Structures are given as C-alpha cells and as structure tokens.
Amino acid sequence: MKFGYFDDDNREYVITQPRTPYPWINYLGTGGFFSLISNTGGGYSFFKDARLRRITRNRYNNVPLDDGGKYFYINDGGEIWSPGWKPVKKELDSYSCRHGLGYTKITGRLNQLEAEVLYFVPLDFDGEVIRLKLVNHGETQKVLKIHSLAEWALWDALDDMTNFQRNYSTGEVDIDGSCLYHKTEYRERRNHYAFYSVNAEVSGFDTDREAFLGMYNGFDAPEMVVKGSSNNSVAHGWSPIASHFLEFDLKAGEEKELIFVLGYVENQQEEKFVAPGVINKTKANRMISQFNSSEQVVAALDALKLFWSSLLGNYQVQSGDEKLDRMVNIWNQYQCVITYFFSRSTSYFESGIGRGMGFRDSNQDIIGMVHLAPELARQRIIDLASTQLEDGSAYHQYQPLTKKGNQEVGGNFNDDPLWLILSVSAYIKETGDWTLLSQLAPFNNEGEEFPIFEHIKRSFYHVVNNLGPHKLPLIGRADWNDCLNLNCFSEKPGESFQTTENKKGGIAESVMIAGLFVLYGEEFAKICDHTNKEDEAQQARIHIDEMRQAIDQHGWDGEWFLRAYDFFGNKVGSNENEEGKIFIESQGFCIMAGVGIEDGRAAKALQSVEEKLATPFGIVLLNPAYTTYHLNLGEISTYPPGYKENAGIFCHNNPWIIIAETMLGHADKAFDYYTRITPAYLEEISDLHKTEPYVYSQMIAGKDAATPGQAKNSWLTGTAAWNFYTVSQYILGIRPDYDGLTIVPSIPSSMNELSLTRKYRGNTYHIKMIRKAGGNQQCFVDGQKWDGPLPCEGNGIAYDILITLNQ
C-alpha cells in the first residue's frame, strides 16, 4: 500500500494521507540552523548541536507519536482544524505534504478554506521561515482566528528533559509587538536567545504553556484555541512557549499570507544588552526584515532550490529505470548530505542526546558526499583527525558544537582508526588535492599539531600494534558492529555493553578488521607511493601481506570467512557454532580486499551468503539468529531474533556484498541485492516497510522476526553513503581514482543503454554506455579510443565518453 507518490520533476515526495505508518520526515537547513519536520508539522529545531543548542522541544517516544511541533490552529467560524491534520486531528476535505530538498509544504483544506504552510531554512540564515497562506475558495466571507504554537526547549536537551525542579522555574521570555523572545539564562551564562515573529499585528499572544493549553488539555485542544482568544500570558519562570493570536476576515476568493520567522541569535558578551535588562535585538530585527514580504520568501526558496539543483547535478543518470534514477539523482544523494550534517545523532529514532558525531560514521559518510561538497568533506576530515588520540585510536564520538571528543563513551573501538584512511583517500581521489596530507591537526584537540599524513599513518599502525594470538586485529570494545562485545561481559541491567570493557588484556580478534586493514592499508600504501615515500609503502605492504596470510590461515571456515575469535579464543561465525554460524561483515570486507577471489573462496563465500543470509527484503547480518544470551558475545545476542544486529537486515552492510558481487562479475545478482533494500523499490509495501519510501533505513526486520520486512531507524544510517558509493562507483562504475576517473561498469543485463553526467575536478563528463554484441569493453573519448583513466587536466572542459559493453 502506498501513502503518496514521487514527483520527480519537482524532486518531491508527495504524501496524500496524513496517517503514515510512522511520521515521515524531512530535514531543513544547510548551515548552522536545522529543523526536523514530519508530514503533519511535528518536529523540532536546533542550532548546530541537537543536544546543546536545542531551540524547540520534542518529547521522545511520546504517546501519541509525533506530538509537538510548529503548529497552526485555524478557527473558521467555530470549526477548529490544522493544515497538517495534527494536532487537532480534524478530518480534512483534502491533505497533502510535499517533502522537497530542504523544504516542506503542507496543505490542508476544509469547508472551502485552503491553508498551505511552507517550512524552510534559507541559505546562510540562522532561522526557519514559515509561510502560512490562506485562500477562501467559498462564496461567503470567513471570520478567522489563527493561533501559532512553538514550545521552547531550555537549550540543553538532556537537562531540559531531566532537571524539572530547576527548569520549571527558569523560563524567561520577552514580548515585543509581534515578536516573542525566548531568553532563558541569557542574563546569566548564555550569549544567545531565540525568537518567533510574524509579519502582522497580533490580537494577542501567549508565552506560558499552562495558560495557553489549560492544565488538563493536550496540543489537540488548547484552551485558548477553543475559546478563540489569548491570555497575553508571560512565562515568568514557568514553561515557555510562543503563540501568536491573529484575527481577520477573509472575503470570498481572497488570499492572505502570514510570514513567521523562528530565529537564533548570538551576541558578543559586551553587546548582550542595550540597556540594563534590555536584550540587544539588532540581529533579530535584521533577520525579521529579510522576510517581511512574499517576494522575499519566494526569492529565498528559489535560491535554496537552485543550490540543491546545482549540488546534485554533479552526478546524474538516465537509465530507463525510474526508480534507480530517482534514487541516484535525488534522494540517495540528498540523504548523503543529511548524514554528513548529523551523523547518527538526531532523527525521529535518535534523540540528539545520547550520541554525538561518530568517528567511524562520519568518515564513512564522506564517501557519499565528497563529490558534492569537497570543501565540507575536507573540514570534516580535519575535525575527525583532531579527535584522534596519539596512539592512532580515536574518540568514538564528538559533539558538533565543541568538536571535542565525547569522554562519556571514550574510544577503543578498534575499527575506528582505519575509516580515516578511507575518507582521506576518497577525498584525494575526488579532488586531486594532495595538500590535505600536509594540513595540520592536533591529537585529542590539544598540543602540537601534526600533518594529516601522520594521522593516517598512526591509524594504520594502531592495527599493526594491536594484534592477537592469531595475528588478527584485536577487536577492543567492538569493531564496526557495536553490539559484538567480545571483551565486555555484562550481567547488570542498564549497563552499557560497549563501555563495560571488563576483560582486561582482552585478546578477542576481528576478521572483519583484518579485511578492513588489507583494503584500506593498501590505500595508505598507494598514498605513500604517490607522495614518494617508497620506504613507507614497502613497509606497509609487508604488514598487509602478513594480514592476508593471517586471514588465509585463521580467518577461513571452509565455506565462508570467520567473523572473529572471542576472549577465550573460540570461533565466532563458524560452522562449529550452533547459532551465529555465518556473519555478513567479514564476507563483504575480505572479498572487497581481494582475499579469496583468485582461489575461488570468495565465490564460495558469496554462495553461502545467498543460501543462508539473503531474504526478499535484504541480506541478514547473521544466521542462525541467537535465541539465548551469550555473555561472551554481548549485546548482539540480547535482541529478539530477526531484529537489529541479531539477524536483522542491517542495511549498512548490504552494499559490501553488492560490491563483492560486482568484483566477481555478478552484475545481475548485485543489482538484485541493490533493489531489495532501496526504498523506491519498496514503495508499494509502505504499509509493511513503514519508514519513508524515499530514504534508506538502518534496519529491516529479518526472516526470524515477527514482521519480516518492517524497517526502523530511517535517515541517519551509513547505508546512504555506502549505497550511493556502491551504485555510482561499482554498478554504474564511474570510479574516481588518484589519477582520474575510471569506468568499470557492472550494470544488469536488462539495461542495454544508459547515459550519465559526472562532474569531476572542474570538468564535465557526458558518458554513454551501449551494449554491443561481441568484443571487449571499449572506451572512446571525444570519438578517440582511450585506455586508462579519463583525462582530467584543465578546468571547465566537457568530454563526451562512449563505453561499449558486451552483449
């Protein structure tokens, strides 16, 4: 069952029923100010950091779901409703929500009154613009009363939801005409405030939640909305909100627009006040003046659309498969940018409190967006390297506002360092900018700074210096799979599995990190080659060869690659195990590293993946699922069978198998696996899948679950970057390398012709692929036969590329 449709021409997903299986959301913002918005107008806003600079409140896991947002209440002659259906939940004559790139437009209609609400964050603007457009399609005049509502959070989201005894007494607001200010703690320790304005004279306002709602009412029926009035309440210490009350008549056929601005302001310490107790509103007034008219709003929205159109134009495909095209051209790339901004920190499944920016997560996210915004990727690499520790390990997370490592979680996730090599190599391949290697960055954000090359060198040698009894890498608290906790034995409820590393001198080893080391260790060696560090490259390859031998001797189980060795030296992911015999991760990374390709083990492992792990909805992480808690394995065995890491379809690692299949020449199988987890191909089963049909989810319930095919944790997942990397570089085969673009397609046999546009290092490549009977693949550049990487000299050059493929 579908709940909407793709509008590819406008790059929108149009939701036609407000009761979607989950709230289907969008992200607004491209700089410092961000908002999450659901298809009913729910969501929340923050500046840079969803924990430390929360602006509006969100109640996680609330009942009913998705209660709270930037709402509008319309009282049309006593009939009360909301354009997005919620929070009033009055049945509408018509409804639509258009989620676009950086904006959302929600339209409701009742009794011949149409209300359209446009939400977006303009470029280079620390605020959100909300335009409410009302049109009277009837034949008689309407008498309207409008209430807006936004509920302020008290800045630190964790403190906001826990420290009630203090926070029920700290709220401070200011009212200045049609602008309502939130200034809690501004007179003491903060240099920032927020505001919510409207470009019209108001009939009243409310800034106290209890006065607006009434003590025993919810968002669906606030007392002031039902009464059709306002209290002019001032939240002096109490729970602060911002609600404008407007009254006006709307003649038959008349249209009226109201423009609201939700903004964030920082002032220098010496400029906080213009008089004792009077806050400096200069910046707020300037921001409000930028959006006094409809023309200003339209111009800003057009600029935002142009920004996204230009950005996504770096990679476009016309394949004849509309689902593939819309994912590659629009939604997958869009999601890659969103994951760059937020890592795994803030969504409708992540609160923005418990997790900062992940070290491994953010390094991986770069491979999905470096072709779009290399300057942002470069800065992110520097930020990540600065959280690395001197021994080459790293903080597992850092806070985006402070850019400091998260002490609460710490480090010792032993795959983390290697992902820095991935992001650095991806950046150089895309840009040709070798100066990144000489860019200085500190360790642990303090003291002496070292070149980025030194950082990736220490990443490489962190593995070399931390090997176990089988000469395989030590796993630490965990590797990529945070829930495989082989040195963390936990029997205490509520204890963190990852941070309970109580088996000191842990000797558990990871075959996945071994594959990771071979793959990205070789990238480190190539970087050494290109920078004339021959001795470094030679020494690195000695260690890489030794790791290959360790995988050959101790990482092969006969039909597939082992996953690990536990603290006691027992095999994990082996046919010797009763449960968890085969895992997906080591199959993907060992084969991607080239292990077992020449001797047939890779093909055998992929056959085992198809037989034991593949399902109609994707490839499960392991099989058979764990049915009992294994103290020596940790969190992975705590989930019910079929969910998350315990035999769920953890979509992030499916692309590794897809890449492996292309490396063995299995184009049709690779594309088949691609379609099983790609949301546009799942739109018809949205009632089962539940999450948005335009973005990837982290997890889909596996074959052992009660509801196979049901997804969770949408938007913020490494699946976005990895799937774009996979489809763009391995299926479509346009692959950047240190010396230029190479073309190694692995497109399914059903595709006989396709066209691509790829912008690369300032040039534009118009690529056409055509199947022809007989012969080998050939490449022609501007009509001339060409071997090797495509030419990349110059700037602003357009090349016509023809690739002929075997029939």
PDB file of C-alpha atoms in Angstrom, residues 305-518:
ATOM      1  CA  LYS A 305      16.149  25.035  -4.885  1.00  0.00           C
ATOM      2  CA  LEU A 306      18.937  26.303  -7.145  1.00  0.00           C
ATOM      3  CA  PHE A 307      21.506  25.336  -4.509  1.00  0.00           C
ATOM      4  CA  TRP A 308      20.261  21.743  -4.405  1.00  0.00           C
ATOM      5  CA  SER A 309      19.867  21.529  -8.176  1.00  0.00           C
ATOM      6  CA  SER A 310      23.455  22.655  -8.675  1.00  0.00           C
ATOM      7  CA  LEU A 311      24.744  20.329  -5.967  1.00  0.00           C
ATOM      8  CA  LEU A 312      23.005  17.195  -7.197  1.00  0.00           C
ATOM      9  CA  GLY A 313      23.959  17.987 -10.777  1.00  0.00           C
ATOM     10  CA  ASN A 314      27.426  16.600 -10.082  1.00  0.00           C
ATOM     11  CA  TYR A 315      26.137  13.080 -10.695  1.00  0.00           C
ATOM     12  CA  GLN A 316      23.047  12.312 -12.801  1.00  0.00           C
ATOM     13  CA  VAL A 317      21.954   9.161 -14.595  1.00  0.00           C
ATOM     14  CA  GLN A 318      19.275   8.346 -17.154  1.00  0.00           C
ATOM     15  CA  SER A 319      18.983   4.582 -17.130  1.00  0.00           C
ATOM     16  CA  GLY A 320      15.415   3.913 -18.187  1.00  0.00           C
ATOM     17  CA  ASP A 321      14.661   2.619 -14.685  1.00  0.00           C
ATOM     18  CA  GLU A 322      12.806   5.481 -12.996  1.00  0.00           C
ATOM     19  CA  LYS A 323      13.307   4.036  -9.519  1.00  0.00           C
ATOM     20  CA  LEU A 324      17.066   3.792  -9.986  1.00  0.00           C
ATOM     21  CA  ASP A 325      17.205   7.286 -11.469  1.00  0.00           C
ATOM     22  CA  ARG A 326      15.230   8.952  -8.687  1.00  0.00           C
ATOM     23  CA  MET A 327      17.363   7.316  -6.014  1.00  0.00           C
ATOM     24  CA  VAL A 328      20.701   8.103  -7.651  1.00  0.00           C
ATOM     25  CA  ASN A 329      19.788  11.560  -8.912  1.00  0.00           C
ATOM     26  CA  ILE A 330      17.756  12.861  -5.987  1.00  0.00           C
ATOM     27  CA  TRP A 331      17.037  11.013  -2.787  1.00  0.00           C
ATOM     28  CA  ASN A 332      20.181   8.988  -2.164  1.00  0.00           C
ATOM     29  CA  GLN A 333      22.442  11.989  -2.695  1.00  0.00           C
ATOM     30  CA  TYR A 334      20.147  14.182  -0.589  1.00  0.00           C
ATOM     31  CA  GLN A 335      20.267  11.649   2.244  1.00  0.00           C
ATOM     32  CA  CYS A 336      24.062  11.535   1.969  1.00  0.00           C
ATOM     33  CA  VAL A 337      24.230  15.262   2.664  1.00  0.00           C
ATOM     34  CA  ILE A 338      21.890  14.910   5.640  1.00  0.00           C
ATOM     35  CA  THR A 339      24.006  12.124   7.138  1.00  0.00           C
ATOM     36  CA  TYR A 340      27.064  14.326   6.657  1.00  0.00           C
ATOM     37  CA  PHE A 341      25.436  17.039   8.760  1.00  0.00           C
ATOM     38  CA  PHE A 342      24.125  14.820  11.546  1.00  0.00           C
ATOM     39  CA  SER A 343      25.995  11.512  11.531  1.00  0.00           C
ATOM     40  CA  ARG A 344      23.712   9.332  13.711  1.00  0.00           C
ATOM     41  CA  SER A 345      22.800  11.984  16.253  1.00  0.00           C
ATOM     42  CA  THR A 346      19.363  13.468  15.631  1.00  0.00           C
ATOM     43  CA  SER A 347      16.323  11.994  13.932  1.00  0.00           C
ATOM     44  CA  TYR A 348      12.966  10.575  14.957  1.00  0.00           C
ATOM     45  CA  PHE A 349      14.856   7.494  16.170  1.00  0.00           C
ATOM     46  CA  GLU A 350      17.912   9.302  17.585  1.00  0.00           C
ATOM     47  CA  SER A 351      17.304  11.976  20.200  1.00  0.00           C
ATOM     48  CA  GLY A 352      20.429  14.021  19.583  1.00  0.00           C
ATOM     49  CA  ILE A 353      21.310  13.497  23.235  1.00  0.00           C
ATOM     50  CA  GLY A 354      22.931  10.097  23.556  1.00  0.00           C
ATOM     51  CA  ARG A 355      25.186  10.247  20.516  1.00  0.00           C
ATOM     52  CA  GLY A 356      27.382  12.897  19.006  1.00  0.00           C
ATOM     53  CA  MET A 357      29.109  12.718  15.636  1.00  0.00           C
ATOM     54  CA  GLY A 358      30.500   9.233  15.212  1.00  0.00           C
ATOM     55  CA  PHE A 359      34.160   8.848  14.209  1.00  0.00           C
ATOM     56  CA  ARG A 360      33.614   5.778  12.053  1.00  0.00           C
ATOM     57  CA  ASP A 361      30.186   7.026  10.973  1.00  0.00           C
ATOM     58  CA  SER A 362      31.331  10.439   9.761  1.00  0.00           C
ATOM     59  CA  ASN A 363      34.376   9.075   7.953  1.00  0.00           C
ATOM     60  CA  GLN A 364      32.123   6.685   6.054  1.00  0.00           C
ATOM     61  CA  ASP A 365      29.532   9.381   5.354  1.00  0.00           C
ATOM     62  CA  ILE A 366      32.183  11.322   3.450  1.00  0.00           C
ATOM     63  CA  ILE A 367      32.314   8.745   0.654  1.00  0.00           C
ATOM     64  CA  GLY A 368      28.691   9.565  -0.209  1.00  0.00           C
ATOM     65  CA  MET A 369      29.051  13.350  -0.332  1.00  0.00           C
ATOM     66  CA  VAL A 370      32.646  14.256  -1.183  1.00  0.00           C
ATOM     67  CA  HIS A 371      31.704  14.617  -4.872  1.00  0.00           C
ATOM     68  CA  LEU A 372      29.032  17.160  -3.876  1.00  0.00           C
ATOM     69  CA  ALA A 373      30.856  19.345  -1.354  1.00  0.00           C
ATOM     70  CA  PRO A 374      34.564  18.511  -1.161  1.00  0.00           C
ATOM     71  CA  GLU A 375      35.310  21.617   0.925  1.00  0.00           C
ATOM     72  CA  LEU A 376      32.925  20.369   3.639  1.00  0.00           C
ATOM     73  CA  ALA A 377      34.459  16.900   3.447  1.00  0.00           C
ATOM     74  CA  ARG A 378      37.929  18.370   3.912  1.00  0.00           C
ATOM     75  CA  GLN A 379      36.895  20.258   7.033  1.00  0.00           C
ATOM     76  CA  ARG A 380      35.148  17.220   8.456  1.00  0.00           C
ATOM     77  CA  ILE A 381      38.304  15.134   7.970  1.00  0.00           C
ATOM     78  CA  ILE A 382      40.304  17.743   9.887  1.00  0.00           C
ATOM     79  CA  ASP A 383      37.720  17.780  12.680  1.00  0.00           C
ATOM     80  CA  LEU A 384      37.790  13.986  12.896  1.00  0.00           C
ATOM     81  CA  ALA A 385      41.572  13.756  12.841  1.00  0.00           C
ATOM     82  CA  SER A 386      41.664  16.265  15.700  1.00  0.00           C
ATOM     83  CA  THR A 387      39.727  13.844  17.916  1.00  0.00           C
ATOM     84  CA  GLN A 388      42.207  11.059  17.224  1.00  0.00           C
ATOM     85  CA  LEU A 389      44.454  10.015  20.105  1.00  0.00           C
ATOM     86  CA  GLU A 390      48.235   9.868  19.933  1.00  0.00           C
ATOM     87  CA  ASP A 391      48.398   6.075  19.609  1.00  0.00           C
ATOM     88  CA  GLY A 392      46.223   6.212  16.495  1.00  0.00           C
ATOM     89  CA  SER A 393      42.967   5.272  18.223  1.00  0.00           C
ATOM     90  CA  ALA A 394      40.136   7.781  18.443  1.00  0.00           C
ATOM     91  CA  TYR A 395      37.211   9.023  20.434  1.00  0.00           C
ATOM     92  CA  HIS A 396      34.206   7.102  19.193  1.00  0.00           C
ATOM     93  CA  GLN A 397      32.141  10.306  19.049  1.00  0.00           C
ATOM     94  CA  TYR A 398      32.485  14.071  19.331  1.00  0.00           C
ATOM     95  CA  GLN A 399      29.998  16.896  19.909  1.00  0.00           C
ATOM     96  CA  PRO A 400      29.418  19.084  16.826  1.00  0.00           C
ATOM     97  CA  LEU A 401      29.226  22.320  18.816  1.00  0.00           C
ATOM     98  CA  THR A 402      32.516  21.875  20.675  1.00  0.00           C
ATOM     99  CA  LYS A 403      34.239  19.466  18.247  1.00  0.00           C
ATOM    100  CA  LYS A 404      35.719  17.771  21.302  1.00  0.00           C
ATOM    101  CA  GLY A 405      35.794  14.015  21.868  1.00  0.00           C
ATOM    102  CA  ASN A 406      32.957  12.542  23.914  1.00  0.00           C
ATOM    103  CA  GLN A 407      34.505  11.443  27.213  1.00  0.00           C
ATOM    104  CA  GLU A 408      31.370   9.564  28.266  1.00  0.00           C
ATOM    105  CA  VAL A 409      31.887   6.973  25.534  1.00  0.00           C
ATOM    106  CA  GLY A 410      35.641   7.217  25.041  1.00  0.00           C
ATOM    107  CA  GLY A 411      37.340   5.027  22.469  1.00  0.00           C
ATOM    108  CA  ASN A 412      38.813   1.550  21.942  1.00  0.00           C
ATOM    109  CA  PHE A 413      36.532   0.577  19.092  1.00  0.00           C
ATOM    110  CA  ASN A 414      39.366  -0.855  17.069  1.00  0.00           C
ATOM    111  CA  ASP A 415      37.967  -0.400  13.582  1.00  0.00           C
ATOM    112  CA  ASP A 416      37.629   3.372  14.083  1.00  0.00           C
ATOM    113  CA  PRO A 417      41.154   4.445  13.033  1.00  0.00           C
ATOM    114  CA  LEU A 418      41.050   2.729   9.634  1.00  0.00           C
ATOM    115  CA  TRP A 419      37.997   4.676   8.467  1.00  0.00           C
ATOM    116  CA  LEU A 420      40.107   7.853   8.492  1.00  0.00           C
ATOM    117  CA  ILE A 421      42.240   6.317   5.742  1.00  0.00           C
ATOM    118  CA  LEU A 422      39.050   5.675   3.762  1.00  0.00           C
ATOM    119  CA  SER A 423      37.862   9.289   3.966  1.00  0.00           C
ATOM    120  CA  VAL A 424      41.289  10.790   3.236  1.00  0.00           C
ATOM    121  CA  SER A 425      41.777   8.541   0.205  1.00  0.00           C
ATOM    122  CA  ALA A 426      38.238   9.246  -1.047  1.00  0.00           C
ATOM    123  CA  TYR A 427      38.826  12.994  -0.762  1.00  0.00           C
ATOM    124  CA  ILE A 428      42.115  12.878  -2.671  1.00  0.00           C
ATOM    125  CA  LYS A 429      40.683  10.620  -5.383  1.00  0.00           C
ATOM    126  CA  GLU A 430      37.795  13.029  -5.876  1.00  0.00           C
ATOM    127  CA  THR A 431      39.693  16.314  -5.776  1.00  0.00           C
ATOM    128  CA  GLY A 432      43.323  15.590  -6.579  1.00  0.00           C
ATOM    129  CA  ASP A 433      44.085  17.828  -3.610  1.00  0.00           C
ATOM    130  CA  TRP A 434      47.185  16.279  -2.056  1.00  0.00           C
ATOM    131  CA  THR A 435      47.697  19.300   0.195  1.00  0.00           C
ATOM    132  CA  LEU A 436      45.273  17.725   2.657  1.00  0.00           C
ATOM    133  CA  LEU A 437      48.104  15.418   3.739  1.00  0.00           C
ATOM    134  CA  SER A 438      50.170  18.378   4.957  1.00  0.00           C
ATOM    135  CA  GLN A 439      47.238  20.049   6.721  1.00  0.00           C
ATOM    136  CA  LEU A 440      47.998  20.213  10.448  1.00  0.00           C
ATOM    137  CA  ALA A 441      45.673  18.837  13.108  1.00  0.00           C
ATOM    138  CA  PRO A 442      46.280  18.052  16.787  1.00  0.00           C
ATOM    139  CA  PHE A 443      45.689  14.804  18.607  1.00  0.00           C
ATOM    140  CA  ASN A 444      42.918  14.930  21.208  1.00  0.00           C
ATOM    141  CA  ASN A 445      42.317  18.574  20.255  1.00  0.00           C
ATOM    142  CA  GLU A 446      45.278  19.814  22.223  1.00  0.00           C
ATOM    143  CA  GLY A 447      49.012  20.427  21.998  1.00  0.00           C
ATOM    144  CA  GLU A 448      51.252  20.022  18.989  1.00  0.00           C
ATOM    145  CA  GLU A 449      49.724  19.689  15.535  1.00  0.00           C
ATOM    146  CA  PHE A 450      50.755  17.039  13.029  1.00  0.00           C
ATOM    147  CA  PRO A 451      50.115  16.584   9.286  1.00  0.00           C
ATOM    148  CA  ILE A 452      47.088  14.529   8.285  1.00  0.00           C
ATOM    149  CA  PHE A 453      49.531  12.038   6.778  1.00  0.00           C
ATOM    150  CA  GLU A 454      50.847  11.372  10.276  1.00  0.00           C
ATOM    151  CA  HIS A 455      47.277  10.796  11.446  1.00  0.00           C
ATOM    152  CA  ILE A 456      46.546   8.146   8.830  1.00  0.00           C
ATOM    153  CA  LYS A 457      49.944   6.570   9.436  1.00  0.00           C
ATOM    154  CA  ARG A 458      49.077   6.190  13.098  1.00  0.00           C
ATOM    155  CA  SER A 459      45.689   4.784  12.073  1.00  0.00           C
ATOM    156  CA  PHE A 460      47.473   2.117  10.055  1.00  0.00           C
ATOM    157  CA  TYR A 461      49.957   1.239  12.790  1.00  0.00           C
ATOM    158  CA  HIS A 462      47.324   1.179  15.504  1.00  0.00           C
ATOM    159  CA  VAL A 463      46.217  -2.100  13.935  1.00  0.00           C
ATOM    160  CA  VAL A 464      49.771  -3.357  13.485  1.00  0.00           C
ATOM    161  CA  ASN A 465      50.476  -2.649  17.155  1.00  0.00           C
ATOM    162  CA  ASN A 466      47.307  -4.350  18.394  1.00  0.00           C
ATOM    163  CA  LEU A 467      47.264  -7.907  17.072  1.00  0.00           C
ATOM    164  CA  GLY A 468      46.028 -11.004  18.868  1.00  0.00           C
ATOM    165  CA  PRO A 469      47.175 -14.625  19.169  1.00  0.00           C
ATOM    166  CA  HIS A 470      46.251 -15.420  15.546  1.00  0.00           C
ATOM    167  CA  LYS A 471      47.957 -12.220  14.309  1.00  0.00           C
ATOM    168  CA  LEU A 472      44.493 -10.848  13.571  1.00  0.00           C
ATOM    169  CA  PRO A 473      43.467  -7.380  14.833  1.00  0.00           C
ATOM    170  CA  LEU A 474      42.244  -7.066  18.404  1.00  0.00           C
ATOM    171  CA  ILE A 475      38.603  -6.023  18.459  1.00  0.00           C
ATOM    172  CA  GLY A 476      38.632  -3.792  21.576  1.00  0.00           C
ATOM    173  CA  ARG A 477      35.169  -2.960  22.845  1.00  0.00           C
ATOM    174  CA  ALA A 478      33.779  -3.750  19.400  1.00  0.00           C
ATOM    175  CA  ASP A 479      34.509  -3.288  15.735  1.00  0.00           C
ATOM    176  CA  TRP A 480      32.067  -1.881  13.159  1.00  0.00           C
ATOM    177  CA  ASN A 481      29.384  -3.970  14.847  1.00  0.00           C
ATOM    178  CA  ASP A 482      28.966  -2.052  18.101  1.00  0.00           C
ATOM    179  CA  CYS A 483      26.990  -4.959  19.514  1.00  0.00           C
ATOM    180  CA  LEU A 484      29.697  -7.608  19.130  1.00  0.00           C
ATOM    181  CA  ASN A 485      31.258  -7.066  22.564  1.00  0.00           C
ATOM    182  CA  LEU A 486      33.776  -9.833  22.952  1.00  0.00           C
ATOM    183  CA  ASN A 487      35.708  -8.258  25.829  1.00  0.00           C
ATOM    184  CA  CYS A 488      32.734  -6.759  27.664  1.00  0.00           C
ATOM    185  CA  PHE A 489      30.936  -9.283  29.859  1.00  0.00           C
ATOM    186  CA  SER A 490      27.792  -7.704  31.310  1.00  0.00           C
ATOM    187  CA  GLU A 491      25.270  -9.189  33.711  1.00  0.00           C
ATOM    188  CA  LYS A 492      23.995  -5.954  35.261  1.00  0.00           C
ATOM    189  CA  PRO A 493      20.741  -4.437  33.893  1.00  0.00           C
ATOM    190  CA  GLY A 494      21.157  -0.973  32.424  1.00  0.00           C
ATOM    191  CA  GLU A 495      24.896  -1.323  31.978  1.00  0.00           C
ATOM    192  CA  SER A 496      26.365  -0.195  28.675  1.00  0.00           C
ATOM    193  CA  PHE A 497      27.728  -3.185  26.796  1.00  0.00           C
ATOM    194  CA  GLN A 498      30.214  -1.090  24.849  1.00  0.00           C
ATOM    195  CA  THR A 499      31.735   0.784  27.777  1.00  0.00           C
ATOM    196  CA  THR A 500      31.862  -2.227  30.096  1.00  0.00           C
ATOM    197  CA  GLU A 501      35.225  -3.470  28.891  1.00  0.00           C
ATOM    198  CA  ASN A 502      35.881  -5.601  31.966  1.00  0.00           C
ATOM    199  CA  LYS A 503      38.037  -8.324  30.419  1.00  0.00           C
ATOM    200  CA  LYS A 504      41.383  -6.603  30.771  1.00  0.00           C
ATOM    201  CA  GLY A 505      44.072  -7.693  28.376  1.00  0.00           C
ATOM    202  CA  GLY A 506      41.294  -8.781  26.030  1.00  0.00           C
ATOM    203  CA  ILE A 507      42.554 -10.972  23.227  1.00  0.00           C
ATOM    204  CA  ALA A 508      39.352 -11.174  21.146  1.00  0.00           C
ATOM    205  CA  GLU A 509      40.139 -10.706  17.443  1.00  0.00           C
ATOM    206  CA  SER A 510      38.156  -9.437  14.443  1.00  0.00           C
ATOM    207  CA  VAL A 511      38.378 -10.946  10.972  1.00  0.00           C
ATOM    208  CA  MET A 512      36.357  -8.016   9.683  1.00  0.00           C
ATOM    209  CA  ILE A 513      39.008  -5.525  10.840  1.00  0.00           C
ATOM    210  CA  ALA A 514      41.558  -7.770   9.149  1.00  0.00           C
ATOM    211  CA  GLY A 515      39.759  -7.346   5.811  1.00  0.00           C
ATOM    212  CA  LEU A 516      39.357  -3.643   6.522  1.00  0.00           C
ATOM    213  CA  PHE A 517      43.095  -3.368   7.171  1.00  0.00           C
ATOM    214  CA  VAL A 518      44.043  -5.111   3.947  1.00  0.00           C
TER     215      VAL A 518
END
